[in-house]
PDB file of C-alpha atoms and ligand atoms in Angstrom:
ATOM      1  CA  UNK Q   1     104.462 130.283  86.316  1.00  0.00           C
ATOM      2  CA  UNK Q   2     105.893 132.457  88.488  1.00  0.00           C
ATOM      3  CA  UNK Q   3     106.447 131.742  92.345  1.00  0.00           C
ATOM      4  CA  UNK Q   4     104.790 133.505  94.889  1.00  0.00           C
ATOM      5  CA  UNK Q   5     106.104 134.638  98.191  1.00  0.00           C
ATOM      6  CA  UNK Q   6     104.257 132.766 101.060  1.00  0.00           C
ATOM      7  CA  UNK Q   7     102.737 134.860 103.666  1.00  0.00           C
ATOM      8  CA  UNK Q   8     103.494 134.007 106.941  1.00  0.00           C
ATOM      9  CA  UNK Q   9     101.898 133.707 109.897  1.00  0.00           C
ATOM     10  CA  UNK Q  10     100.376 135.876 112.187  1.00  0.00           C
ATOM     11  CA  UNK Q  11     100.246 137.989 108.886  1.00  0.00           C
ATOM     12  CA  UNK Q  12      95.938 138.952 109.494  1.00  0.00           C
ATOM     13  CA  UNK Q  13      95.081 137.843 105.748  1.00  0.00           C
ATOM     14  CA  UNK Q  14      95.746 134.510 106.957  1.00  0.00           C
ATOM     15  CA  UNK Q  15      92.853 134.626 109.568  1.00  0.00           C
ATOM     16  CA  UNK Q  16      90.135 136.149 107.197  1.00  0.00           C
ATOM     17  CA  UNK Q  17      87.772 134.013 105.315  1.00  0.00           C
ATOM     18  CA  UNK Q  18      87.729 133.835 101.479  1.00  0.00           C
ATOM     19  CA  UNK Q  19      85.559 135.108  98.843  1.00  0.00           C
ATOM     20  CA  UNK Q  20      83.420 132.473  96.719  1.00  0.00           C
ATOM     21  CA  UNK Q  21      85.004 132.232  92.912  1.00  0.00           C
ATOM     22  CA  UNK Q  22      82.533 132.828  90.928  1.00  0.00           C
ATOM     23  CA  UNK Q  23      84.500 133.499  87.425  1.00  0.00           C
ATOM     24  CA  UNK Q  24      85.882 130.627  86.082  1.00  0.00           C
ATOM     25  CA  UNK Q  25      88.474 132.465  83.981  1.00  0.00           C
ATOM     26  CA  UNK Q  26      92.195 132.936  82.433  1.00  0.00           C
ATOM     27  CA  UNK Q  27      92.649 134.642  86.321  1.00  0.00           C
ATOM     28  CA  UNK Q  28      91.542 132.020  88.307  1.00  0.00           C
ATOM     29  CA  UNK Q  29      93.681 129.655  85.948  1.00  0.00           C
ATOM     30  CA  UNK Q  30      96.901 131.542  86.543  1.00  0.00           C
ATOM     31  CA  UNK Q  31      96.614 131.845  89.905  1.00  0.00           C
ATOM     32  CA  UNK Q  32      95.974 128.071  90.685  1.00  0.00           C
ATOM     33  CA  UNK Q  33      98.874 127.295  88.536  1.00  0.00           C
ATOM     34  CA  UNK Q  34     101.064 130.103  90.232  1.00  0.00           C
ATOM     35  CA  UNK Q  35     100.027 128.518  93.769  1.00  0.00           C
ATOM     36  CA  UNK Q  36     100.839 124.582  92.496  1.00  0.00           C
ATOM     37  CA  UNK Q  37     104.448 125.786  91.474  1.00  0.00           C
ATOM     38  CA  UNK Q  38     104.715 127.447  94.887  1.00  0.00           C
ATOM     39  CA  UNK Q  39     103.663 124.501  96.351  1.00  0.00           C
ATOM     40  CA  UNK Q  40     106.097 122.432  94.541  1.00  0.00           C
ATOM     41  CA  UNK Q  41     108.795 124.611  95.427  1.00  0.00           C
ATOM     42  CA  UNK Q  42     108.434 125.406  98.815  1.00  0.00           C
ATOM     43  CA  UNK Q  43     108.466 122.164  99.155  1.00  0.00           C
ATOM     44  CA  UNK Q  44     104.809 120.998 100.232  1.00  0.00           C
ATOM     45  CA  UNK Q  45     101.832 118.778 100.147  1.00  0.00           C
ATOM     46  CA  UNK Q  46      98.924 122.045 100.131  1.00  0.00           C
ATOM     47  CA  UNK Q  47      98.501 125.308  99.470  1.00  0.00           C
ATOM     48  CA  UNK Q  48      95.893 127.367 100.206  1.00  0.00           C
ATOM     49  CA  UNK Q  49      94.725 131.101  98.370  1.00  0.00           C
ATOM     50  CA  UNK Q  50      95.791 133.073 101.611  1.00  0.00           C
ATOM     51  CA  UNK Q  51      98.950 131.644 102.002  1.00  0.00           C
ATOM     52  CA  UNK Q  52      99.887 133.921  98.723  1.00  0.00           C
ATOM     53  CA  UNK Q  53      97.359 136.763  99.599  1.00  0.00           C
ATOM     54  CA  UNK Q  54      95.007 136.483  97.949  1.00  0.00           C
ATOM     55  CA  UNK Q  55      91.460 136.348  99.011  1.00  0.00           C
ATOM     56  CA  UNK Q  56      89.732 133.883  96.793  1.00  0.00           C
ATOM     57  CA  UNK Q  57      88.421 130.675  98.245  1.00  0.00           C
ATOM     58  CA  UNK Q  58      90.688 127.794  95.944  1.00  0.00           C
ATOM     59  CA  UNK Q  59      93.339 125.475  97.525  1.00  0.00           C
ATOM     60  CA  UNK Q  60      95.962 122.894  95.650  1.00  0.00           C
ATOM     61  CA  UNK Q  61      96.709 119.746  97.115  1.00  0.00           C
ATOM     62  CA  UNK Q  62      99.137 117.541  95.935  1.00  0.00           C
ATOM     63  CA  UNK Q  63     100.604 114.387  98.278  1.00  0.00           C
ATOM     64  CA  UNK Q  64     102.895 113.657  95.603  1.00  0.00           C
ATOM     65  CA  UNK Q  65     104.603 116.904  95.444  1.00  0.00           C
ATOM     66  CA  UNK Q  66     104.443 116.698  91.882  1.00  0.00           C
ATOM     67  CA  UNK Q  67     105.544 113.178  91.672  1.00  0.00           C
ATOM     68  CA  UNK Q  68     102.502 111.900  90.053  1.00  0.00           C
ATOM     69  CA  UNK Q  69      99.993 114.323  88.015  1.00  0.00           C
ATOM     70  CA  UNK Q  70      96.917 112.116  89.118  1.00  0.00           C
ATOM     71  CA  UNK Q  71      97.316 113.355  92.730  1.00  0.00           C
ATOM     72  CA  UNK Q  72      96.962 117.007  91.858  1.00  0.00           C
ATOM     73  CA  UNK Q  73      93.938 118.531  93.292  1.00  0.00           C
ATOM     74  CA  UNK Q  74      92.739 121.929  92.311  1.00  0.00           C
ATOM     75  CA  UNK Q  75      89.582 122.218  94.086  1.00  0.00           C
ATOM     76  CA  UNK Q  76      87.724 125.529  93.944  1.00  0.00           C
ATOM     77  CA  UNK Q  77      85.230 126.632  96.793  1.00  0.00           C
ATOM     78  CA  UNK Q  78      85.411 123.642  98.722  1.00  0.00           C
ATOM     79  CA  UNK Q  79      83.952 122.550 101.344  1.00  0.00           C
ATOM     80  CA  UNK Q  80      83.422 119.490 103.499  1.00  0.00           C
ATOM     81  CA  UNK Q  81      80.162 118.123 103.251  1.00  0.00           C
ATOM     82  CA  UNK Q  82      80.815 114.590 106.154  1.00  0.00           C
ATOM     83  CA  UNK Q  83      83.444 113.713 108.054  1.00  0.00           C
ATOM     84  CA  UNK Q  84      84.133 110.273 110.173  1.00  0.00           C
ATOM     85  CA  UNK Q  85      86.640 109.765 113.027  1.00  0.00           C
ATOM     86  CA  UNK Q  86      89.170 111.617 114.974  1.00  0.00           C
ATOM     87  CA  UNK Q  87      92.836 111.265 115.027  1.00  0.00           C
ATOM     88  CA  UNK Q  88      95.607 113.097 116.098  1.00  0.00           C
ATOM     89  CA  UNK Q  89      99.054 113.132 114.225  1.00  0.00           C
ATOM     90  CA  UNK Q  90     101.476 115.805 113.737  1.00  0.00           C
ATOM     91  CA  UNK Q  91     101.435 118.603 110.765  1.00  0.00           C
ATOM     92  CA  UNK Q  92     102.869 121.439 109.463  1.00  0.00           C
ATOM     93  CA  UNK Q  93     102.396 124.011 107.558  1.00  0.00           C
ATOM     94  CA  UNK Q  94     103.834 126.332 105.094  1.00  0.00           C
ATOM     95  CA  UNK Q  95     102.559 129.760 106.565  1.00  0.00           C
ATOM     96  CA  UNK Q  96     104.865 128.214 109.706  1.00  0.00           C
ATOM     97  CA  UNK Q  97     108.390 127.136 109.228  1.00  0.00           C
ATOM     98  CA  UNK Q  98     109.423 124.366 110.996  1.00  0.00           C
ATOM     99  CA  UNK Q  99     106.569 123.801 113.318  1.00  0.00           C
ATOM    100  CA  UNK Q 100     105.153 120.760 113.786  1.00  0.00           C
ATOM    101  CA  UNK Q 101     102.178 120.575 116.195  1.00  0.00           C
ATOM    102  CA  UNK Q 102      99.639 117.409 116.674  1.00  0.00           C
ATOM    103  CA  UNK Q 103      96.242 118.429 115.429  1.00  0.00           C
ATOM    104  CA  UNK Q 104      93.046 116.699 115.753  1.00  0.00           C
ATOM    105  CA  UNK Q 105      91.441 115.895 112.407  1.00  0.00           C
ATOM    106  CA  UNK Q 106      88.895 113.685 111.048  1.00  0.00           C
ATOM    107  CA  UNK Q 107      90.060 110.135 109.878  1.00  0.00           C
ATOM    108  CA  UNK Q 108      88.023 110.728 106.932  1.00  0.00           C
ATOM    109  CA  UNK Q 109      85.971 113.692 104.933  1.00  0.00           C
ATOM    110  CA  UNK Q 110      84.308 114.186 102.273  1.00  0.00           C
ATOM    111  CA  UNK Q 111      85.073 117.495 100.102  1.00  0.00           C
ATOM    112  CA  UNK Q 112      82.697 118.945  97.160  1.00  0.00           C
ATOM    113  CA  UNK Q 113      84.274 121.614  95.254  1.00  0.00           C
ATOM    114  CA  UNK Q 114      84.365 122.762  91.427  1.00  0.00           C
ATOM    115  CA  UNK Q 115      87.446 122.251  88.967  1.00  0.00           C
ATOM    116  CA  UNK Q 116      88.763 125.531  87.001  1.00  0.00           C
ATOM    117  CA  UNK Q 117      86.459 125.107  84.443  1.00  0.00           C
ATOM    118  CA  UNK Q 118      83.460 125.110  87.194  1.00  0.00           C
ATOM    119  CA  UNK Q 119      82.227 121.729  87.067  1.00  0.00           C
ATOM    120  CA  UNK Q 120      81.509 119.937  90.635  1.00  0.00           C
ATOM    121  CA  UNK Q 121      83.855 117.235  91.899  1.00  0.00           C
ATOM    122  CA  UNK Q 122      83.387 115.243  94.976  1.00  0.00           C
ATOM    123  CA  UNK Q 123      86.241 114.424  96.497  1.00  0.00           C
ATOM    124  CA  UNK Q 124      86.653 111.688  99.012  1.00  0.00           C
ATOM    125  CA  UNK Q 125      89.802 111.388 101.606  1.00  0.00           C
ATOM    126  CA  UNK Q 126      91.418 109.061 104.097  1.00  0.00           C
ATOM    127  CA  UNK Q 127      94.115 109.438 106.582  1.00  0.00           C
ATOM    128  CA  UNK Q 128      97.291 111.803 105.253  1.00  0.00           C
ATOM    129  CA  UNK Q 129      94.536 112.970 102.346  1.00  0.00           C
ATOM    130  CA  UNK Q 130      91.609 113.916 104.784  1.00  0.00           C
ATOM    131  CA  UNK Q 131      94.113 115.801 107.103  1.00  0.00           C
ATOM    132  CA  UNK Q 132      95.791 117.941 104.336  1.00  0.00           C
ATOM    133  CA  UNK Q 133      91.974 118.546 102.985  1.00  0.00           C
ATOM    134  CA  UNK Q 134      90.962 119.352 106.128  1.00  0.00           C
ATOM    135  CA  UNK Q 135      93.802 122.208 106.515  1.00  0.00           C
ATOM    136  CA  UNK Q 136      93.837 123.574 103.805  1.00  0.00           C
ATOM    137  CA  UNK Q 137      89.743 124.263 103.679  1.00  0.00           C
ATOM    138  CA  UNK Q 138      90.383 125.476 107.277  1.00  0.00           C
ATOM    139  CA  UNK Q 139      92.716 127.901 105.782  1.00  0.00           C
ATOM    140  CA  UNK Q 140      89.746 129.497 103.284  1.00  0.00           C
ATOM    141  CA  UNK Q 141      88.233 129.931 106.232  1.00  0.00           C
ATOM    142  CA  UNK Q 142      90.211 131.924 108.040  1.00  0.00           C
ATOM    143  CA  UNK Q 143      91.584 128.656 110.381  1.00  0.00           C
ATOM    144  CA  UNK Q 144      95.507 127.799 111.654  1.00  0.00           C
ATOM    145  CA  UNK Q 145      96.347 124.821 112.934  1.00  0.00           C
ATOM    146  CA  UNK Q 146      97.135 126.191 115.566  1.00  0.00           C
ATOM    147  CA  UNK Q 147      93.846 127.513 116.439  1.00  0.00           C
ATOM    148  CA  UNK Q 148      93.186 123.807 116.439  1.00  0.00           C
ATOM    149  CA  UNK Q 149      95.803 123.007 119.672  1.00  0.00           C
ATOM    150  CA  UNK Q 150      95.282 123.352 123.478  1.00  0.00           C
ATOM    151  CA  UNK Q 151      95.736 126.983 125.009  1.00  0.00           C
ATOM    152  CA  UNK Q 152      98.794 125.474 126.551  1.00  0.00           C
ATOM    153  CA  UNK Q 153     100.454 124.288 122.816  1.00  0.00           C
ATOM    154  CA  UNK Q 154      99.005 127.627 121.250  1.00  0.00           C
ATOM    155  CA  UNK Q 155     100.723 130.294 123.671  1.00  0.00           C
ATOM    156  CA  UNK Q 156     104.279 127.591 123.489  1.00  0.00           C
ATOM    157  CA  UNK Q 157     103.851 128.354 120.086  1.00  0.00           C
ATOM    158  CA  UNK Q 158     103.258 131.596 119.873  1.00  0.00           C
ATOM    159  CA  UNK Q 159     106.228 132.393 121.960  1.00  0.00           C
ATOM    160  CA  UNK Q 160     108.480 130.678 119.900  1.00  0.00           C
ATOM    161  CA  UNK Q 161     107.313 132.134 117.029  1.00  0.00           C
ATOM    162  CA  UNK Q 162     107.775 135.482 118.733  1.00  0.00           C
ATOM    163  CA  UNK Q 163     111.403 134.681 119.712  1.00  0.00           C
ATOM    164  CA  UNK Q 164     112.122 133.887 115.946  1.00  0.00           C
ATOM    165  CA  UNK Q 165     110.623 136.715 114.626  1.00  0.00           C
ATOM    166  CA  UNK Q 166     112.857 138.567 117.189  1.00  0.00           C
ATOM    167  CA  UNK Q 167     115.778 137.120 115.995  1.00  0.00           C
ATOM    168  CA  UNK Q 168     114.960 137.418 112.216  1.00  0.00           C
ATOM    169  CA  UNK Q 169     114.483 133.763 111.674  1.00  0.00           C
ATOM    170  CA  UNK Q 170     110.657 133.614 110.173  1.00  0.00           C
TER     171      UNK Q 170
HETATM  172 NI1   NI K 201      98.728 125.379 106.209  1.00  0.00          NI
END
């Protein structure tokens, strides 16, 4: 299982929307399990398709990082069918080194999405769990947390990132 590179931010794959899997094969299979050892590596608690380039619309969540195999999600085309609540707490993310910004996200969602064989799963999230699926399904469609800031936080953002990139620190 080899590890991919993670693509970076403002890299423009990262703002495109994914394509709909529609063959459940030995591909798809390989890639999630390239994308949950990336995960696990980087370190991190989500990983979406784009963040490794590649177009198709699957994400891996995992709170645990790998602690405990029941909290590995693989969840293929999802999407989120309700959501409840509003809060704001600070995440990150992997396409951003070391930037934390507080988001708004639902206090609750719920996700349907198919497993790597194809069959639907429903997947229901609180707190930590809603926010991360809440990312990472903004990421398959094209959306960065920080597109979910102020202008204000976005452009202090931006310009640090800029000033990193400058000094070949990104
Ligand atoms: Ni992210």
């Amino acid at each position: 299982m080899p590890i991919l590179d993670i693509v970076k931010y403002p890299e423009t794959i990262l703002a495109e929307r994914t394509e709909p899997v529609s063959e459940f094969d030995e591909d798809l299979r390989e890639l999630a399990a390239d994308m949950v050892a990336t995960m696990y590596a980087a370190p991190g608690i989500g990983l979406a398709a784009p963040q490794v380039g590649r177009s198709e619309r699957i994400c891996v969540i995992d709170l645990s990082v790998g602690e405990d195999p029941d909290d590995l999600m693989v969840l293929v085309n999802p999407r989120v069918v309700a959501e409840e609540g509003g809060v704001r707490e600070e995440e990150g993310c992997l396409s951003f080194p070391d930037i934390m910004l507080v988001v708004p996200r639902p206090e609750r969602v719920v996700v349907e999405a198919q497993d790597l064989d194809g069959n639907p799963i429903r997947v229901e999230g609180d707190e930590l769990l809603a926010r991360c699926l809440h990312h990472e399904i903004d990421h398959l469609d094209g959306v960065l947390f920080i597109d979910r800031v102020s202008p204000l936080k976005r452009d202090l953002a931006r310009r640090k990132i800029k000033r990193r990139i400058k000094a070949d620190d990104w």
